[in-house]
Short mmCIF file of C-alpha atoms in Angstrom, two decimals:
data_model
loop_
_atom_site.label_atom_id
_atom_site.label_comp_id
_atom_site.label_asym_id
_atom_site.label_seq_id
_atom_site.Cartn_x
_atom_site.Cartn_y
_atom_site.Cartn_z
CA GLU N 1 39.67 142.77 123.03
CA PRO N 2 43.06 141.15 122.38
CA GLU N 3 45.56 143.28 120.51
CA VAL N 4 49.09 143.23 119.20
CA THR N 5 51.50 145.32 121.25
CA GLN N 6 54.89 146.71 120.31
CA THR N 7 57.74 148.20 122.32
CA PRO N 8 59.25 150.69 122.32
CA SER N 9 56.98 153.17 120.61
CA HIS N 10 60.00 155.22 119.52
CA GLN N 11 63.64 154.13 119.31
CA VAL N 12 66.50 156.47 118.52
CA THR N 13 69.87 154.93 117.73
CA GLN N 14 73.23 155.78 116.22
CA MET N 15 74.19 154.44 112.81
CA GLY N 16 75.96 151.10 113.13
CA GLN N 17 74.28 150.14 116.38
CA GLU N 18 72.12 147.08 116.85
CA VAL N 19 68.44 147.49 117.66
CA ILE N 20 65.79 145.00 118.71
CA LEU N 21 62.15 145.80 118.15
CA ARG N 22 59.70 143.81 120.20
CA CYS N 23 56.20 142.62 119.52
CA VAL N 24 53.70 140.56 121.46
CA PRO N 25 51.24 139.00 118.99
CA ILE N 26 47.73 137.90 119.90
CA SER N 27 48.09 134.74 121.94
CA ASN N 28 46.32 132.15 119.73
CA HIS N 29 47.78 133.45 116.46
CA LEU N 30 50.19 131.32 114.48
CA TYR N 31 51.55 133.56 111.74
CA PHE N 32 53.63 136.63 112.42
CA TYR N 33 54.82 139.45 110.21
CA TRP N 34 56.98 142.54 110.15
CA TYR N 35 56.29 145.47 107.85
CA ARG N 36 57.93 148.84 107.60
CA GLN N 37 56.88 152.25 106.36
CA ILE N 38 59.51 154.80 105.48
CA LEU N 39 58.17 158.32 105.96
CA GLY N 40 56.06 159.31 102.98
CA GLN N 41 56.21 155.85 101.39
CA LYS N 42 54.02 152.75 101.31
CA VAL N 43 53.86 150.07 103.96
CA GLU N 44 56.19 147.30 102.78
CA PHE N 45 56.30 143.62 103.70
CA LEU N 46 59.54 142.49 105.34
CA VAL N 47 59.10 138.95 106.61
CA SER N 48 56.60 136.33 107.70
CA PHE N 49 57.22 133.73 110.39
CA TYR N 50 55.45 130.46 111.13
CA ASN N 51 56.29 127.42 113.19
CA ASN N 52 59.49 129.01 114.46
CA GLU N 53 60.96 129.73 111.08
CA ILE N 54 60.84 132.31 108.35
CA SER N 55 58.24 131.36 105.75
CA GLU N 56 58.74 134.28 103.42
CA LYS N 57 60.90 137.38 103.18
CA SER N 58 61.16 140.31 100.85
CA GLU N 59 64.24 141.66 99.13
CA ILE N 60 64.42 144.31 101.86
CA PHE N 61 65.05 141.65 104.51
CA ASP N 62 68.77 141.18 104.00
CA ASP N 63 71.45 139.72 106.27
CA GLN N 64 71.26 142.73 108.57
CA PHE N 65 67.80 141.65 109.67
CA SER N 66 66.77 138.69 111.77
CA VAL N 67 63.63 137.59 113.58
CA GLU N 68 62.97 135.20 116.37
CA ARG N 69 60.33 134.13 118.84
CA PRO N 70 62.51 133.61 121.90
CA ASP N 71 59.93 132.64 124.49
CA GLY N 72 56.68 131.70 122.79
CA SER N 73 55.09 135.11 123.30
CA ASN N 74 57.49 137.78 122.07
CA PHE N 75 58.35 138.17 118.39
CA THR N 76 61.42 140.29 117.75
CA LEU N 77 63.03 142.02 114.80
CA LYS N 78 66.74 142.66 115.10
CA ILE N 79 68.74 144.99 112.91
CA ARG N 80 72.42 144.21 113.40
CA SER N 81 74.07 147.38 112.18
CA THR N 82 71.59 150.13 111.52
CA LYS N 83 71.85 152.43 108.54
CA LEU N 84 70.29 155.84 108.04
CA GLU N 85 67.87 154.34 105.54
CA ASP N 86 66.50 151.96 108.20
CA SER N 87 64.70 154.92 109.74
CA ALA N 88 61.02 154.03 109.42
CA MET N 89 57.91 152.94 111.27
CA TYR N 90 58.00 149.20 111.86
CA PHE N 91 54.73 147.33 112.25
CA CYS N 92 54.24 143.86 113.63
CA ALA N 93 51.17 141.83 112.65
CA SER N 94 49.72 138.43 113.46
CA THR N 95 46.94 136.20 112.18
CA THR N 96 45.40 132.82 112.80
CA GLY N 97 45.88 131.56 109.26
CA THR N 98 46.68 132.50 105.70
CA GLY N 99 43.40 131.56 104.08
CA GLU N 100 41.39 133.87 101.87
CA GLY N 101 40.36 136.97 103.71
CA ASN N 102 42.25 136.18 106.92
CA GLU N 103 42.72 139.46 108.70
CA GLN N 104 46.15 140.46 109.90
CA PHE N 105 46.03 142.27 113.22
CA PHE N 106 48.57 145.07 113.44
CA GLY N 107 50.39 146.63 116.35
CA PRO N 108 50.74 150.40 116.81
CA GLY N 109 54.25 150.42 115.39
CA THR N 110 57.72 151.37 116.54
CA ARG N 111 59.22 154.50 115.06
CA LEU N 112 62.94 153.89 114.50
CA THR N 113 65.15 156.91 114.01
CA VAL N 114 68.76 156.27 112.98
CA LEU N 115 71.10 159.23 113.43
CA ALA O 1 52.09 140.83 90.43
CA GLN O 2 49.64 143.02 92.26
CA SER O 3 49.43 146.70 93.06
CA VAL O 4 47.17 149.20 94.75
CA THR O 5 46.65 152.85 93.87
CA GLN O 6 44.97 155.24 96.26
CA LEU O 7 44.05 158.15 94.09
CA ASP O 8 44.04 160.83 96.76
CA SER O 9 46.76 161.35 99.33
CA HIS O 10 44.58 163.79 101.27
CA VAL O 11 40.80 164.26 101.47
CA SER O 12 39.06 166.96 103.46
CA VAL O 13 35.32 166.91 104.19
CA SER O 14 32.95 168.73 106.51
CA GLU O 15 31.35 166.89 109.40
CA GLY O 16 28.05 165.37 108.30
CA THR O 17 28.94 165.22 104.60
CA PRO O 18 29.71 162.05 102.62
CA VAL O 19 33.16 160.49 102.46
CA LEU O 20 34.66 158.89 99.35
CA LEU O 21 38.17 157.43 99.44
CA ARG O 22 39.20 155.93 96.12
CA CYS O 23 41.20 152.77 95.54
CA ASN O 24 42.11 150.91 92.35
CA TYR O 25 43.93 147.63 92.29
CA SER O 26 45.54 145.23 89.90
CA SER O 27 46.04 141.55 90.55
CA SER O 28 46.77 138.51 88.45
CA TYR O 29 44.56 136.39 90.66
CA SER O 30 41.24 136.80 92.42
CA PRO O 31 42.17 139.13 95.23
CA SER O 32 40.93 139.72 98.71
CA LEU O 33 40.65 143.43 99.42
CA PHE O 34 40.80 145.26 102.72
CA TRP O 35 40.52 148.75 104.09
CA TYR O 36 42.53 149.50 107.22
CA VAL O 37 42.42 152.69 109.28
CA GLN O 38 45.19 154.13 111.40
CA HIS O 39 44.49 156.71 114.06
CA PRO O 40 47.47 158.63 115.51
CA ASN O 41 49.66 156.42 117.71
CA LYS O 42 47.42 153.41 117.07
CA GLY O 43 47.86 150.23 115.09
CA LEU O 44 46.25 149.52 111.74
CA GLN O 45 42.62 148.51 112.38
CA LEU O 46 40.55 146.55 109.89
CA LEU O 47 37.51 148.48 108.65
CA LEU O 48 36.16 145.90 106.20
CA LYS O 49 37.16 143.18 103.79
CA TYR O 50 36.03 141.68 100.48
CA THR O 51 36.61 137.99 99.86
CA SER O 52 34.60 137.07 96.74
CA ALA O 53 31.23 137.00 98.47
CA ALA O 54 28.90 140.03 98.27
CA THR O 55 30.37 142.89 96.25
CA LEU O 56 29.00 145.51 98.64
CA VAL O 57 30.80 145.13 101.93
CA LYS O 58 29.74 146.78 105.16
CA GLY O 59 32.34 147.53 107.80
CA ILE O 60 32.62 149.12 111.17
CA ASN O 61 31.68 152.71 112.04
CA GLY O 62 29.26 153.05 109.11
CA PHE O 63 31.84 152.53 106.37
CA GLU O 64 31.19 150.42 103.32
CA ALA O 65 32.97 149.59 100.08
CA GLU O 66 31.90 148.20 96.74
CA PHE O 67 34.04 145.79 94.76
CA LYS O 68 33.75 146.55 91.04
CA LYS O 69 35.70 144.03 89.02
CA SER O 70 35.05 145.77 85.69
CA GLU O 71 36.59 148.96 87.07
CA THR O 72 39.15 147.20 89.31
CA SER O 73 38.03 149.50 92.09
CA PHE O 74 37.24 149.17 95.77
CA HIS O 75 36.24 152.65 96.89
CA LEU O 76 35.45 153.33 100.54
CA THR O 77 32.39 155.40 101.41
CA LYS O 78 30.49 156.69 104.39
CA PRO O 79 27.25 158.68 104.15
CA SER O 80 28.04 161.13 106.92
CA ALA O 81 31.51 161.96 108.26
CA HIS O 82 32.19 162.27 111.95
CA MET O 83 35.07 164.11 113.58
CA SER O 84 36.36 160.79 114.91
CA ASP O 85 36.80 159.52 111.33
CA ALA O 86 39.85 161.74 110.86
CA ALA O 87 42.70 159.27 110.30
CA GLU O 88 44.89 157.62 107.66
CA TYR O 89 43.16 155.00 105.52
CA PHE O 90 44.95 152.21 103.66
CA CYS O 91 43.58 150.09 100.85
CA VAL O 92 45.22 146.66 100.85
CA VAL O 93 45.09 143.78 98.38
CA SER O 94 45.91 140.21 99.21
CA GLY O 95 46.52 137.81 96.40
CA LEU O 96 47.70 134.25 96.29
CA TYR O 97 50.92 133.80 94.40
CA MET O 98 50.31 130.43 92.79
CA ASP O 99 53.99 129.75 92.22
CA THR O 100 55.02 130.25 95.83
CA GLY O 101 51.77 129.66 97.68
CA ARG O 102 52.36 132.89 99.53
CA ARG O 103 49.49 135.19 100.25
CA ALA O 104 51.01 138.65 100.08
CA LEU O 105 49.62 141.90 101.38
CA THR O 106 50.22 144.91 99.17
CA PHE O 107 49.43 148.31 100.62
CA GLY O 108 48.31 151.50 98.96
CA SER O 109 50.10 154.68 99.86
CA GLY O 110 47.34 155.83 102.17
CA THR O 111 44.77 158.64 102.23
CA ARG O 112 44.67 161.10 105.08
CA LEU O 113 41.08 162.04 105.87
CA GLN O 114 40.52 165.39 107.50
CA VAL O 115 37.08 166.23 108.90
CA GLN O 116 36.26 169.89 109.36
CA PRO O 117 33.72 170.97 112.01
#
């Protein structure tokens, strides 16, 4: 069964460093998402991506964040200069469409630890 | 605006006994509702979804949920718990924001289900 994959599973970085989190969505999906979950808090929407551009972003997704689909299969989230508060689990998701009840398929997550 | 409240952060049951995980939602529009499960080191897996069809929804692994509009609830149940059901469960609401056209997912805070032998 096709699934969303994410690498790495755990990333440790120093404050101020750049990190790139990678995701491979399901191959025939068209809409891509990043969510994050700070330890002990709810899963929060960061950004959605369709047709090679951002379609929606939350207030969390500031200028430090960027996304791209560099090669038609990978979908990446870059944090330019990490802060301690960026420590969280980051989930990638994909779906075929945004109609009622369309399921988003989630990856296993990348745990980012900023020291 | 929409929100989801999972009333229990942690539920513990004995194997073979019923499971009830509670979820209440609020939404300005007719929502779609989902339950996702997350096992350790795994992604979020869809258990079941409600999309304005039958109010009693059957999902995978024997789980089901009933949409009750009058109570704004979407509780998850299973008649008999199995050890493999131990995981984190998320209630999720998806509503269409008419002003933006965006269909947003809003997550509950999660319920950790523990199954005792």
